[in-house]
mmCIF file of C-alpha atoms and ligand atoms in Angstrom:
data_model
loop_
_atom_site.group_PDB
_atom_site.id
_atom_site.type_symbol
_atom_site.label_atom_id
_atom_site.label_comp_id
_atom_site.label_asym_id
_atom_site.label_seq_id
_atom_site.Cartn_x
_atom_site.Cartn_y
_atom_site.Cartn_z
ATOM 1 C CA MET A 1 10.946 -104.595 26.423
ATOM 2 C CA LYS A 2 9.769 -105.906 29.776
ATOM 3 C CA HIS A 3 9.435 -103.424 32.591
ATOM 4 C CA MET A 4 9.853 -103.812 36.277
ATOM 5 C CA SER A 5 8.244 -101.311 38.547
ATOM 6 C CA LYS A 6 11.371 -100.986 40.664
ATOM 7 C CA TYR A 7 15.040 -101.930 40.443
ATOM 8 C CA LYS A 8 16.081 -104.204 43.247
ATOM 9 C CA LEU A 9 19.597 -105.245 44.228
ATOM 10 C CA LYS A 10 19.725 -108.807 45.543
ATOM 11 C CA LYS A 11 22.588 -110.693 47.115
ATOM 12 C CA GLU A 12 23.648 -113.781 45.173
ATOM 13 C CA ASP A 13 26.700 -115.801 46.244
ATOM 14 C CA GLY A 14 27.892 -112.804 48.218
ATOM 15 C CA GLU A 15 27.666 -110.509 45.172
ATOM 16 C CA LYS A 16 25.169 -107.755 44.483
ATOM 17 C CA VAL A 17 22.982 -108.456 41.490
ATOM 18 C CA LEU A 18 20.204 -106.468 39.881
ATOM 19 C CA VAL A 19 17.576 -108.451 38.070
ATOM 20 C CA SER A 20 15.449 -106.423 35.717
ATOM 21 C CA GLY A 21 13.374 -107.768 32.861
ATOM 22 C CA GLU A 22 15.583 -110.047 30.783
ATOM 23 C CA GLU A 23 18.919 -108.810 32.109
ATOM 24 C CA LYS A 24 20.893 -109.764 35.127
ATOM 25 C CA ILE A 25 23.380 -107.083 36.130
ATOM 26 C CA LYS A 26 26.290 -107.697 38.464
ATOM 27 C CA VAL A 27 27.917 -104.810 40.287
ATOM 28 C CA LEU A 28 31.436 -104.169 38.992
ATOM 29 C CA ILE A 29 32.237 -100.770 40.541
ATOM 30 C CA HIS A 30 30.285 -99.677 43.580
ATOM 31 C CA GLU A 31 29.034 -96.130 44.024
ATOM 32 C CA PRO A 32 31.507 -95.096 46.781
ATOM 33 C CA THR A 33 34.425 -96.388 44.676
ATOM 34 C CA LEU A 34 33.238 -94.309 41.714
ATOM 35 C CA LYS A 35 32.854 -91.220 43.883
ATOM 36 C CA LYS A 36 36.339 -91.562 45.357
ATOM 37 C CA ARG A 37 38.037 -92.053 41.985
ATOM 38 C CA VAL A 38 36.157 -89.148 40.392
ATOM 39 C CA LYS A 39 37.368 -86.899 43.214
ATOM 40 C CA GLU A 40 40.964 -88.067 42.668
ATOM 41 C CA LEU A 41 40.748 -87.456 38.924
ATOM 42 C CA GLY A 42 39.297 -84.019 39.608
ATOM 43 C CA ARG A 43 42.262 -83.156 41.811
ATOM 44 C CA GLU A 44 44.683 -84.385 39.157
ATOM 45 C CA LEU A 45 43.019 -82.319 36.423
ATOM 46 C CA THR A 46 42.870 -79.250 38.670
ATOM 47 C CA ALA A 47 46.621 -79.511 39.272
ATOM 48 C CA ASP A 48 47.505 -80.161 35.619
ATOM 49 C CA TYR A 49 45.298 -77.356 34.291
ATOM 50 C CA GLU A 50 46.159 -74.725 36.876
ATOM 51 C CA GLY A 51 46.226 -71.315 35.201
ATOM 52 C CA LYS A 52 44.335 -72.678 32.220
ATOM 53 C CA SER A 53 40.704 -72.814 31.208
ATOM 54 C CA PRO A 54 40.005 -75.976 29.231
ATOM 55 C CA VAL A 55 36.933 -76.802 27.196
ATOM 56 C CA LEU A 56 35.414 -80.025 28.471
ATOM 57 C CA VAL A 57 33.908 -81.815 25.511
ATOM 58 C CA SER A 58 31.356 -84.165 27.014
ATOM 59 C CA ILE A 59 30.498 -86.991 24.647
ATOM 60 C CA LEU A 60 26.787 -87.654 24.872
ATOM 61 C CA ARG A 61 24.996 -89.451 26.108
ATOM 62 C CA GLY A 62 27.203 -91.849 28.058
ATOM 63 C CA SER A 63 29.441 -89.283 29.776
ATOM 64 C CA PHE A 64 26.734 -87.029 31.190
ATOM 65 C CA ILE A 65 26.869 -88.293 34.769
ATOM 66 C CA PHE A 66 30.649 -88.583 34.854
ATOM 67 C CA VAL A 67 31.035 -85.010 33.567
ATOM 68 C CA ALA A 68 28.385 -83.666 35.919
ATOM 69 C CA ASP A 69 30.270 -85.208 38.854
ATOM 70 C CA ILE A 70 33.859 -84.466 37.867
ATOM 71 C CA CYS A 71 33.248 -80.867 36.755
ATOM 72 C CA ARG A 72 32.238 -80.047 40.330
ATOM 73 C CA GLU A 73 35.641 -81.302 41.505
ATOM 74 C CA LEU A 74 37.509 -78.938 39.178
ATOM 75 C CA LYS A 75 38.752 -75.802 40.899
ATOM 76 C CA ILE A 76 39.549 -74.031 37.619
ATOM 77 C CA PRO A 77 37.373 -72.133 35.149
ATOM 78 C CA VAL A 78 36.051 -74.416 32.422
ATOM 79 C CA ILE A 79 33.710 -74.288 29.477
ATOM 80 C CA ILE A 80 31.482 -77.310 29.137
ATOM 81 C CA ASP A 81 30.274 -78.238 25.699
ATOM 82 C CA PHE A 82 28.584 -81.317 24.324
ATOM 83 C CA MET A 83 28.969 -83.453 21.304
ATOM 84 C CA ALA A 84 26.958 -86.501 20.388
ATOM 85 C CA VAL A 85 28.200 -89.323 18.252
ATOM 86 C CA SER A 86 26.559 -92.564 17.401
ATOM 87 C CA SER A 87 28.486 -95.716 16.758
ATOM 88 C CA TYR A 88 26.539 -98.579 18.237
ATOM 89 C CA GLY A 89 22.833 -98.411 17.574
ATOM 90 C CA ASP A 90 21.138 -100.647 20.088
ATOM 91 C CA SER A 91 23.615 -103.463 19.783
ATOM 92 C CA MET A 92 26.397 -104.552 22.127
ATOM 93 C CA VAL A 93 28.807 -104.758 19.200
ATOM 94 C CA SER A 94 30.472 -101.719 17.661
ATOM 95 C CA SER A 95 29.326 -101.015 14.124
ATOM 96 C CA GLY A 96 32.608 -99.250 13.418
ATOM 97 C CA ILE A 97 30.755 -96.342 11.877
ATOM 98 C CA VAL A 98 30.982 -93.065 13.797
ATOM 99 C CA ARG A 99 28.622 -90.226 13.013
ATOM 100 C CA ILE A 100 28.273 -86.780 14.627
ATOM 101 C CA THR A 101 24.636 -86.325 15.605
ATOM 102 C CA LYS A 102 25.218 -83.115 17.585
ATOM 103 C CA ASP A 103 28.185 -80.821 17.166
ATOM 104 C CA LEU A 104 29.845 -78.395 19.620
ATOM 105 C CA GLU A 105 28.333 -74.957 20.149
ATOM 106 C CA PHE A 106 31.674 -73.254 20.829
ATOM 107 C CA SER A 107 34.866 -72.843 18.865
ATOM 108 C CA ILE A 108 37.817 -74.753 20.281
ATOM 109 C CA GLU A 109 40.407 -72.894 18.208
ATOM 110 C CA ASP A 110 43.478 -72.147 20.317
ATOM 111 C CA ARG A 111 41.818 -73.715 23.381
ATOM 112 C CA GLU A 112 42.873 -76.565 25.629
ATOM 113 C CA VAL A 113 40.425 -79.382 24.962
ATOM 114 C CA LEU A 114 39.577 -82.273 27.244
ATOM 115 C CA ILE A 115 37.524 -84.985 25.589
ATOM 116 C CA MET A 116 35.351 -86.515 28.312
ATOM 117 C CA GLU A 117 34.327 -90.081 27.501
ATOM 118 C CA ASP A 118 32.417 -92.683 29.429
ATOM 119 C CA ILE A 119 34.274 -95.682 28.059
ATOM 120 C CA VAL A 120 36.860 -96.618 25.483
ATOM 121 C CA ASP A 121 36.200 -99.972 23.872
ATOM 122 C CA SER A 122 37.670 -100.523 20.392
ATOM 123 C CA GLY A 123 38.960 -96.936 20.436
ATOM 124 C CA ARG A 124 37.272 -96.164 17.118
ATOM 125 C CA THR A 125 35.032 -93.428 18.497
ATOM 126 C CA LEU A 126 37.953 -91.762 20.233
ATOM 127 C CA ASN A 127 40.204 -91.916 17.176
ATOM 128 C CA TYR A 128 37.500 -90.353 15.094
ATOM 129 C CA LEU A 129 36.842 -87.626 17.669
ATOM 130 C CA ILE A 130 40.500 -86.724 18.074
ATOM 131 C CA LYS A 131 40.949 -86.444 14.313
ATOM 132 C CA ASN A 132 37.788 -84.402 13.939
ATOM 133 C CA LEU A 133 38.614 -81.990 16.785
ATOM 134 C CA GLN A 134 42.292 -81.700 15.834
ATOM 135 C CA ALA A 135 41.194 -80.259 12.480
ATOM 136 C CA ARG A 136 39.666 -77.300 14.383
ATOM 137 C CA ASN A 137 43.109 -76.143 15.555
ATOM 138 C CA PRO A 138 42.872 -76.407 19.330
ATOM 139 C CA ARG A 139 45.969 -75.595 21.398
ATOM 140 C CA ASN A 140 45.978 -79.148 22.647
ATOM 141 C CA ILE A 141 43.719 -82.165 23.131
ATOM 142 C CA GLU A 142 43.786 -84.669 25.972
ATOM 143 C CA VAL A 143 41.392 -87.476 26.774
ATOM 144 C CA CYS A 144 39.740 -88.240 30.088
ATOM 145 C CA ALA A 145 37.746 -91.477 30.171
ATOM 146 C CA LEU A 146 36.004 -93.035 33.135
ATOM 147 C CA LEU A 147 36.486 -96.585 31.889
ATOM 148 C CA ASP A 148 39.070 -98.269 29.716
ATOM 149 C CA LYS A 149 38.050 -101.700 28.514
ATOM 150 C CA ASN A 150 40.736 -104.333 28.324
ATOM 151 C CA VAL A 151 40.521 -105.257 24.640
ATOM 152 C CA PRO A 152 43.326 -105.799 22.145
ATOM 153 C CA ARG A 153 43.710 -102.641 20.038
ATOM 154 C CA LYS A 154 45.790 -101.892 17.014
ATOM 155 C CA THR A 155 46.138 -98.194 17.825
ATOM 156 C CA GLU A 156 47.940 -96.687 20.831
ATOM 157 C CA ASN A 157 45.955 -95.792 23.923
ATOM 158 C CA LYS A 158 45.265 -92.061 23.893
ATOM 159 C CA VAL A 159 43.631 -91.870 27.336
ATOM 160 C CA LYS A 160 45.753 -89.671 29.618
ATOM 161 C CA TYR A 161 43.263 -89.428 32.505
ATOM 162 C CA LYS A 162 41.566 -92.702 33.286
ATOM 163 C CA GLY A 163 39.126 -93.707 35.994
ATOM 164 C CA PHE A 164 39.308 -97.482 35.887
ATOM 165 C CA ASP A 165 40.626 -100.331 33.784
ATOM 166 C CA ILE A 166 37.832 -102.856 33.368
ATOM 167 C CA PRO A 167 37.607 -106.362 31.930
ATOM 168 C CA ASN A 168 36.147 -106.945 28.479
ATOM 169 C CA LYS A 169 32.505 -107.032 29.539
ATOM 170 C CA PHE A 170 29.488 -105.023 28.474
ATOM 171 C CA VAL A 171 28.875 -102.528 31.264
ATOM 172 C CA VAL A 172 25.953 -100.290 32.168
ATOM 173 C CA GLY A 173 25.094 -97.639 34.726
ATOM 174 C CA TYR A 174 26.483 -94.240 35.757
ATOM 175 C CA GLY A 175 25.534 -92.915 32.306
ATOM 176 C CA LEU A 176 26.195 -96.036 30.275
ATOM 177 C CA ASP A 177 23.337 -97.867 28.654
ATOM 178 C CA PHE A 178 22.212 -101.055 27.074
ATOM 179 C CA ALA A 179 19.597 -100.116 24.459
ATOM 180 C CA GLU A 180 19.084 -96.838 26.400
ATOM 181 C CA LYS A 181 18.348 -98.671 29.654
ATOM 182 C CA TYR A 182 20.223 -98.481 32.965
ATOM 183 C CA ARG A 183 21.911 -95.072 32.498
ATOM 184 C CA ASN A 184 20.463 -94.030 35.849
ATOM 185 C CA LEU A 185 22.027 -96.798 37.929
ATOM 186 C CA PRO A 186 24.364 -95.200 40.503
ATOM 187 C CA PHE A 187 26.974 -97.962 40.059
ATOM 188 C CA ILE A 188 28.745 -99.633 37.123
ATOM 189 C CA GLY A 189 27.519 -103.152 36.492
ATOM 190 C CA TYR A 190 27.938 -105.719 33.777
ATOM 191 C CA ILE A 191 25.308 -107.669 31.966
ATOM 192 C CA GLU A 192 25.665 -111.324 32.655
ATOM 193 C CA ASN A 193 24.507 -113.513 29.835
ATOM 194 C CA GLU A 194 23.484 -116.908 30.973
HETATM 195 P P1 IMP B 201 34.460 -97.723 20.760
HETATM 196 O O1 IMP B 201 34.347 -96.834 19.553
HETATM 197 O O2 IMP B 201 34.420 -99.176 20.392
HETATM 198 O O3 IMP B 201 35.667 -97.410 21.615
HETATM 199 O O4 IMP B 201 33.156 -97.522 21.598
HETATM 200 C C1 IMP B 201 32.970 -96.403 22.347
HETATM 201 C C2 IMP B 201 31.518 -96.102 22.637
HETATM 202 O O5 IMP B 201 30.688 -97.254 22.605
HETATM 203 C C3 IMP B 201 31.410 -95.554 24.030
HETATM 204 O O6 IMP B 201 31.482 -94.151 24.004
HETATM 205 C C4 IMP B 201 30.073 -96.068 24.501
HETATM 206 O O7 IMP B 201 29.059 -95.155 24.166
HETATM 207 C C5 IMP B 201 29.870 -97.336 23.737
HETATM 208 N N1 IMP B 201 30.273 -98.518 24.533
HETATM 209 C C6 IMP B 201 31.400 -99.252 24.403
HETATM 210 N N2 IMP B 201 31.451 -100.248 25.300
HETATM 211 C C7 IMP B 201 30.326 -100.133 26.038
HETATM 212 C C8 IMP B 201 29.801 -100.867 27.167
HETATM 213 O O8 IMP B 201 30.383 -101.836 27.681
HETATM 214 N N3 IMP B 201 28.608 -100.434 27.657
HETATM 215 C C9 IMP B 201 27.925 -99.375 27.143
HETATM 216 N N4 IMP B 201 28.387 -98.652 26.102
HETATM 217 C C10 IMP B 201 29.575 -99.037 25.561
HETATM 218 MG MG1 MG B 202 29.708 -92.906 24.483
#
């Protein structure tokens, strides 16, 4: 892996582009747009969960920034728990195999559960998670995902609270990685393969 001492955003054909090592990353969703949408989603969740105290199940590692931001917009009591699953390895293509690498600390029995995801691609991870958590007898499960990738899926879309629909591109930043890189970018960008 090549390293650059500092990330730099350049302007190319009127678009902002980050060039780092081998990858060229184009900005897809700017930071202020993310902030605004996260606030809106927070208001929506606050209204829908008024009088309730859901368990936010943050799916690591991709959702950590999204959850950190949106949980501060929620004006209701919540429990925040974490679960880690692995489905990709270091590749850009889903392996289709989902494995729990870290389970919840708390019981979700008879609780309202909100699965907090960074992105839904094939939907395999989400399907697995819903099935797995449903077996623990929660009162109900809903899904909140920052990004919903526009890919053809055989199963129905289970995302009730969605930040953005995005094109079928590999995206990084705001928690999302490519081979563990770029999670700390404050915007969502896509890797442009030349
Ligand atoms: P799915 O099972 O195909 O829906 O993939 C879901 C998981 O794969 C997400 O939780 C992400 O961790 C990862 N993933 C899917 N698409 C992307 C992407 O474009 N960038 C980074 N990670 C992704
Ligand atoms: Mg993820």
